[in-house]
PDB file of C-alpha atoms and ligand atoms in Angstrom:
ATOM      1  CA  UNK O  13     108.583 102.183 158.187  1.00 39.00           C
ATOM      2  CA  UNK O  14     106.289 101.679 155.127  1.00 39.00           C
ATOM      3  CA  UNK O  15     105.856 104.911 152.975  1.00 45.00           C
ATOM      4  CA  UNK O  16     103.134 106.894 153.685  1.00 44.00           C
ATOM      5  CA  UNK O  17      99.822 106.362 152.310  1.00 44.00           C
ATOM      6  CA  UNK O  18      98.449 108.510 149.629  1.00 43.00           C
ATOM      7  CA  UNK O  19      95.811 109.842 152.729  1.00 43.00           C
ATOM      8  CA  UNK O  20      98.441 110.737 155.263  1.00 40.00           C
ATOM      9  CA  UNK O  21     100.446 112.788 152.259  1.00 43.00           C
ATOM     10  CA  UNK O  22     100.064 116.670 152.152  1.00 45.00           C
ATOM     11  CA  UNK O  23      97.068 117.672 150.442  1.00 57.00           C
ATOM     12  CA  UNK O  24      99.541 120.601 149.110  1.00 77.00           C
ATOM     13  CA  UNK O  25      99.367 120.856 145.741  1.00 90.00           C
ATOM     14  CA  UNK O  26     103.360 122.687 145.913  1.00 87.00           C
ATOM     15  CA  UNK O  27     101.792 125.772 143.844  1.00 88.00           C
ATOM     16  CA  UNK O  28     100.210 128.744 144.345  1.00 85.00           C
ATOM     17  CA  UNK O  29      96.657 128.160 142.296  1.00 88.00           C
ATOM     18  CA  UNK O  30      93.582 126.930 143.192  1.00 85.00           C
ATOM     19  CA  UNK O  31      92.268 125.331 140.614  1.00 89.00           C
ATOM     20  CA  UNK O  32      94.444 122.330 141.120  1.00 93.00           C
ATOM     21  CA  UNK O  33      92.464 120.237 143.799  1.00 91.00           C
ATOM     22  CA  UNK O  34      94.245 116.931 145.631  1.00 92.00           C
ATOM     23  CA  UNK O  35      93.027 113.866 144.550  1.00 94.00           C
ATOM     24  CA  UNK O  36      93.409 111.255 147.200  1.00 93.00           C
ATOM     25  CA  UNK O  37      93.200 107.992 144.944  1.00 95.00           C
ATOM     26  CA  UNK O  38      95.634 109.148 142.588  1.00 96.00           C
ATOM     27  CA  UNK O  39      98.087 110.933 144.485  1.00 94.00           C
ATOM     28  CA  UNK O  40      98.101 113.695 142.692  1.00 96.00           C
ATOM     29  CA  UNK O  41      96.459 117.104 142.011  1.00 96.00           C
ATOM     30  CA  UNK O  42      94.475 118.172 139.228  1.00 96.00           C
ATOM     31  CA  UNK O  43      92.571 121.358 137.583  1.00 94.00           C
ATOM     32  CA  UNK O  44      90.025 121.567 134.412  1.00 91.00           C
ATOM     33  CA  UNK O  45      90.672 124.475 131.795  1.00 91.00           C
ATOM     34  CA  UNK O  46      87.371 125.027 130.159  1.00 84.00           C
ATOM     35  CA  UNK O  47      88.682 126.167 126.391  1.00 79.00           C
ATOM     36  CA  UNK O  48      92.286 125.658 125.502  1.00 84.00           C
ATOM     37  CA  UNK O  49      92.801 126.410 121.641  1.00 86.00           C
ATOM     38  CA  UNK O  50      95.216 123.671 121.021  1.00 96.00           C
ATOM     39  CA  UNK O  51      96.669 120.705 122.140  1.00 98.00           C
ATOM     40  CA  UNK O  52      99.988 122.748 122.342  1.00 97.00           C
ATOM     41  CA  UNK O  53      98.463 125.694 123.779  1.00 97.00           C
ATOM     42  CA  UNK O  54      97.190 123.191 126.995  1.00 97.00           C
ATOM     43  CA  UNK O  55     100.335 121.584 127.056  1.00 98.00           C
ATOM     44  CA  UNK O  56     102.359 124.942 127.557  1.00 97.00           C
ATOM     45  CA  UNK O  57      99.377 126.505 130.226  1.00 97.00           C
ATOM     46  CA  UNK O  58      99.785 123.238 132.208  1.00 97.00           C
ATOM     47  CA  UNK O  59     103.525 123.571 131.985  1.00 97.00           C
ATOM     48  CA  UNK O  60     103.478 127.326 132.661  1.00 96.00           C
ATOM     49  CA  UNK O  61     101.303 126.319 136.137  1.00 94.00           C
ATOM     50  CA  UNK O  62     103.791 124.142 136.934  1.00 94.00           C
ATOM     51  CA  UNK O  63     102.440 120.757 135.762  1.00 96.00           C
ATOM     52  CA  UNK O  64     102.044 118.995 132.614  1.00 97.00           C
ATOM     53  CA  UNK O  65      98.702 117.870 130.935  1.00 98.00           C
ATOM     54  CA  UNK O  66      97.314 114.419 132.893  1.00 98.00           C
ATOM     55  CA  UNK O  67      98.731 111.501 132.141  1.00 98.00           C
ATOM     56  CA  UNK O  68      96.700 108.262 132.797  1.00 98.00           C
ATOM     57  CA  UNK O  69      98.580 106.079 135.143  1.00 98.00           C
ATOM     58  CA  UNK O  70      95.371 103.501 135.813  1.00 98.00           C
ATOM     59  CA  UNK O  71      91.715 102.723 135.744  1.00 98.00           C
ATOM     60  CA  UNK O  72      91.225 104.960 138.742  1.00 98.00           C
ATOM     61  CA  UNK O  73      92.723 107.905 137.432  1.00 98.00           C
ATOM     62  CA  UNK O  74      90.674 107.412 134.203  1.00 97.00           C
ATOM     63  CA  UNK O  75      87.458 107.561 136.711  1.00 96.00           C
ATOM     64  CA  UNK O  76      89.002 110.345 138.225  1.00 96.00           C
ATOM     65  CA  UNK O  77      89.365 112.617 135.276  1.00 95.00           C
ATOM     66  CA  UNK O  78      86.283 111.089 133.907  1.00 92.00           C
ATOM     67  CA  UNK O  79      84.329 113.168 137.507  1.00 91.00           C
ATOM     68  CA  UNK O  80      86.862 116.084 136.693  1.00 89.00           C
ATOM     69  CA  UNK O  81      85.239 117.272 134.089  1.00 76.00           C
ATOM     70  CA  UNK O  82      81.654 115.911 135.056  1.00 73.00           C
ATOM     71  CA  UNK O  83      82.111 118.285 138.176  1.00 77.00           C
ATOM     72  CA  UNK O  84      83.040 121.391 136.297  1.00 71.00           C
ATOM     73  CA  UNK O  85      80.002 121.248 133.357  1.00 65.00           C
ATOM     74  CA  UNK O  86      79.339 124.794 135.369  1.00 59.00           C
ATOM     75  CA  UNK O  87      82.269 126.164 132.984  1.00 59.00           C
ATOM     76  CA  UNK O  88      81.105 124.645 130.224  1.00 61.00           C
ATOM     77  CA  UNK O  89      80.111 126.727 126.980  1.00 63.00           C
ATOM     78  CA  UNK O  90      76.657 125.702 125.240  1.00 64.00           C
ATOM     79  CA  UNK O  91      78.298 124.405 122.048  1.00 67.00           C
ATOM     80  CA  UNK O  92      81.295 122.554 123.822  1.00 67.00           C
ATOM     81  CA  UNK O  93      81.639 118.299 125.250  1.00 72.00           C
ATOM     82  CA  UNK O  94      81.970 118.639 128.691  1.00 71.00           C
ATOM     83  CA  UNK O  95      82.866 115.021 128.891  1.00 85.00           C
ATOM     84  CA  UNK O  96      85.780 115.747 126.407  1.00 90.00           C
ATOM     85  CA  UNK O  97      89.376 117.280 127.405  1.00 93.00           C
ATOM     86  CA  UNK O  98      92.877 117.049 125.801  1.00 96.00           C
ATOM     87  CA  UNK O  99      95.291 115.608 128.038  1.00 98.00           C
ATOM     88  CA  UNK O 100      98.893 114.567 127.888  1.00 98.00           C
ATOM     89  CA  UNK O 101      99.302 112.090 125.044  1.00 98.00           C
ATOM     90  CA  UNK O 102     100.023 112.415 121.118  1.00 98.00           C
ATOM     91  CA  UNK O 103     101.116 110.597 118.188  1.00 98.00           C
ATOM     92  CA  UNK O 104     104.955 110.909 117.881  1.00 96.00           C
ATOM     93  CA  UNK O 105     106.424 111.018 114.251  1.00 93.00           C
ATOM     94  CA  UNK O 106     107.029 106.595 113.631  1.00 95.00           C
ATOM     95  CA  UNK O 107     102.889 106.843 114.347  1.00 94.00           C
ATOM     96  CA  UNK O 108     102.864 106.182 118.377  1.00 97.00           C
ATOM     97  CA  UNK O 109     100.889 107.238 120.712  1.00 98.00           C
ATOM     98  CA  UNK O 110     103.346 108.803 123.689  1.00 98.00           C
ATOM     99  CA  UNK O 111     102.679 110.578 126.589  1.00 98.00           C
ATOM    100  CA  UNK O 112     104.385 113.869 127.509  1.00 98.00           C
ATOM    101  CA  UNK O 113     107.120 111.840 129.164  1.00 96.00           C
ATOM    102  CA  UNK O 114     108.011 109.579 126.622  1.00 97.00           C
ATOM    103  CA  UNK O 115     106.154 106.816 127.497  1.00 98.00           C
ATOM    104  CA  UNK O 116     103.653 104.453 125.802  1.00 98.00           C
ATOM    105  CA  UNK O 117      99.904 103.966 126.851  1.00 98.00           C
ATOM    106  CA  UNK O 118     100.742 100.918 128.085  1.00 98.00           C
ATOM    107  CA  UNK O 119     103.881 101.797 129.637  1.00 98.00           C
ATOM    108  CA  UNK O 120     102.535 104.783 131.449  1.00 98.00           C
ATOM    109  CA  UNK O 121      99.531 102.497 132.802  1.00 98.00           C
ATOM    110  CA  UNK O 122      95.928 102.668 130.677  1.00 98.00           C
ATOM    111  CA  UNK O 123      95.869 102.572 126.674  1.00 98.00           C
ATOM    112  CA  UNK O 124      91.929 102.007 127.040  1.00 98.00           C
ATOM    113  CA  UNK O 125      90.928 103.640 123.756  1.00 98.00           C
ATOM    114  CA  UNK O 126      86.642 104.790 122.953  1.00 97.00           C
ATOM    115  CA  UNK O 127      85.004 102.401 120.851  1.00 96.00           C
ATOM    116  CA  UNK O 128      86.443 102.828 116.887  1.00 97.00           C
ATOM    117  CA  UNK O 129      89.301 104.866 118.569  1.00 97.00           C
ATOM    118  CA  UNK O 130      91.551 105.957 117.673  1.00 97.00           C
ATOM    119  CA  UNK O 131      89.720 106.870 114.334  1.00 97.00           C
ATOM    120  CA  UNK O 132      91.832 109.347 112.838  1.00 97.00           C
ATOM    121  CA  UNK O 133      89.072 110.866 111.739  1.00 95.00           C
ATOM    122  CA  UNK O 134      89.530 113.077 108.188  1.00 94.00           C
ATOM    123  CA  UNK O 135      93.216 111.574 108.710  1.00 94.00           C
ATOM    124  CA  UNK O 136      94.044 114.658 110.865  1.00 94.00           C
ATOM    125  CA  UNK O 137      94.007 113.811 114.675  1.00 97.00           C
ATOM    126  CA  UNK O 138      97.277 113.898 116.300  1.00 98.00           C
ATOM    127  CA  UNK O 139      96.473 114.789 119.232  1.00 98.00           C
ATOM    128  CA  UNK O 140      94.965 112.870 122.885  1.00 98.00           C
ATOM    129  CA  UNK O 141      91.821 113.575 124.779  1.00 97.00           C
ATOM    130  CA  UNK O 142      89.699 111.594 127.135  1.00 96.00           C
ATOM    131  CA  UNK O 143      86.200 110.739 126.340  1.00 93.00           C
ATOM    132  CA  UNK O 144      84.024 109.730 128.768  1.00 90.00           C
ATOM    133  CA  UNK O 145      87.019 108.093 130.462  1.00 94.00           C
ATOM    134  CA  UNK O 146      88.272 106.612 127.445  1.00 97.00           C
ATOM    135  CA  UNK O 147      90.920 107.762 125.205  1.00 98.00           C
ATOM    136  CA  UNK O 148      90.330 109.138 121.899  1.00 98.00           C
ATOM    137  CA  UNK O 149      92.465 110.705 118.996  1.00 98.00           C
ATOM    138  CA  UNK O 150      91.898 114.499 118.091  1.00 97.00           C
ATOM    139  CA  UNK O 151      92.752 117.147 115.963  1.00 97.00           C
ATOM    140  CA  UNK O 152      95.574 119.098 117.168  1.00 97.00           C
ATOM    141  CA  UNK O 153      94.461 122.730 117.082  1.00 95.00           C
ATOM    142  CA  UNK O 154      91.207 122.212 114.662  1.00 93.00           C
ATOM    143  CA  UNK O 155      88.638 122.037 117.643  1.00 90.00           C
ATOM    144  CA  UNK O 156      88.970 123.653 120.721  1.00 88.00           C
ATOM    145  CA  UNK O 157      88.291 121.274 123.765  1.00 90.00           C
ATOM    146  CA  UNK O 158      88.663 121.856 127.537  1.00 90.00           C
ATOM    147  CA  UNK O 159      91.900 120.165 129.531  1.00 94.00           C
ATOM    148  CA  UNK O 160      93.377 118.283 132.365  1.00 95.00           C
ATOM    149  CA  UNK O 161      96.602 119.760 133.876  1.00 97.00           C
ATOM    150  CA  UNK O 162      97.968 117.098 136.876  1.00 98.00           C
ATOM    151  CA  UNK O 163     100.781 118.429 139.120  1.00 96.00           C
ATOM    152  CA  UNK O 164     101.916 115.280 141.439  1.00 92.00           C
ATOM    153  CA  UNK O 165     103.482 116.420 144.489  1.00 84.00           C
TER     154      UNK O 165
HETATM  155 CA1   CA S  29      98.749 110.622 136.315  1.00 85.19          CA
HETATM  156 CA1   CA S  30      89.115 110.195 117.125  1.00 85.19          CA
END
């Protein structure tokens, strides 16, 4: 017997909130938070929800993520990117980019960085976000931005 494919598996996200919708490609479940303060602040609200801020595992998931927050511009204040979320990467203290589990970009699957990204811009951003699908380096707690919690099942 093979595993089950990702379209056979529960589309139970295992919590109790319905803002995290299954996502069939990926395998996993995600929900959009349209202003989160910090980096740190989204990190502990995904955590707190029982998830952790999205990780990027592939080119798919990037597409994914990238129609996350296309689909919920509804949320969106006037003065905020809608195509612009923090999700679960950061520099670590030797100057690496890691996700919340410890691993590399490349390690955990897509290090696909926006054009002159990361910039470092004002040499004060710390923090990940996806742009557009692509990644991009951001300020930890300067600007608030949206973000991408992923529970996988
Ligand atoms: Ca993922
Ligand atoms: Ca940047």
């Amino acid at each position: 017997m093979s595993d089950l494919s990702d379209t056979q598996r529960s589309p139970s996200c295992g919590v109790n909130d319905k803002g995290y919708e299954w996502e069939p490609s990926t395998g996993s479940c995600y929900k959009y938070h349209p202003i989160i303060k910090s980096w740190r602040r989204a990190r502990d609200i995904c955590l707190h929800e029982g998830g952790q801020l999205a990780i990027i595992n592939s080119v798919t998931e990037s597409l994914v993520l990238k129609n996350i927050y296309l689909k919920n511009q509804i949320y969106r204040p006037p003065h905020m990117d809608p195509n612009h979320a923090f999700i679960g990467f950061r520099k670590s203290n030797d100057g690496n980019w890691v996700t919340v589990n410890g691993q590399s970009l490349a390690e955990a699957g897509f290090d696909r960085w926006a054009p002159g990204e990361p910039n470092n811009y004002n040499g004060a951003e710390e923090c990940g976000s996806i742009r557009v699908g692509l990644l991009n380096d951001w300020p930890c707690s300067k600007h608030p931005l949206p973000c991408i919690c992923e529970i996988t099942p």
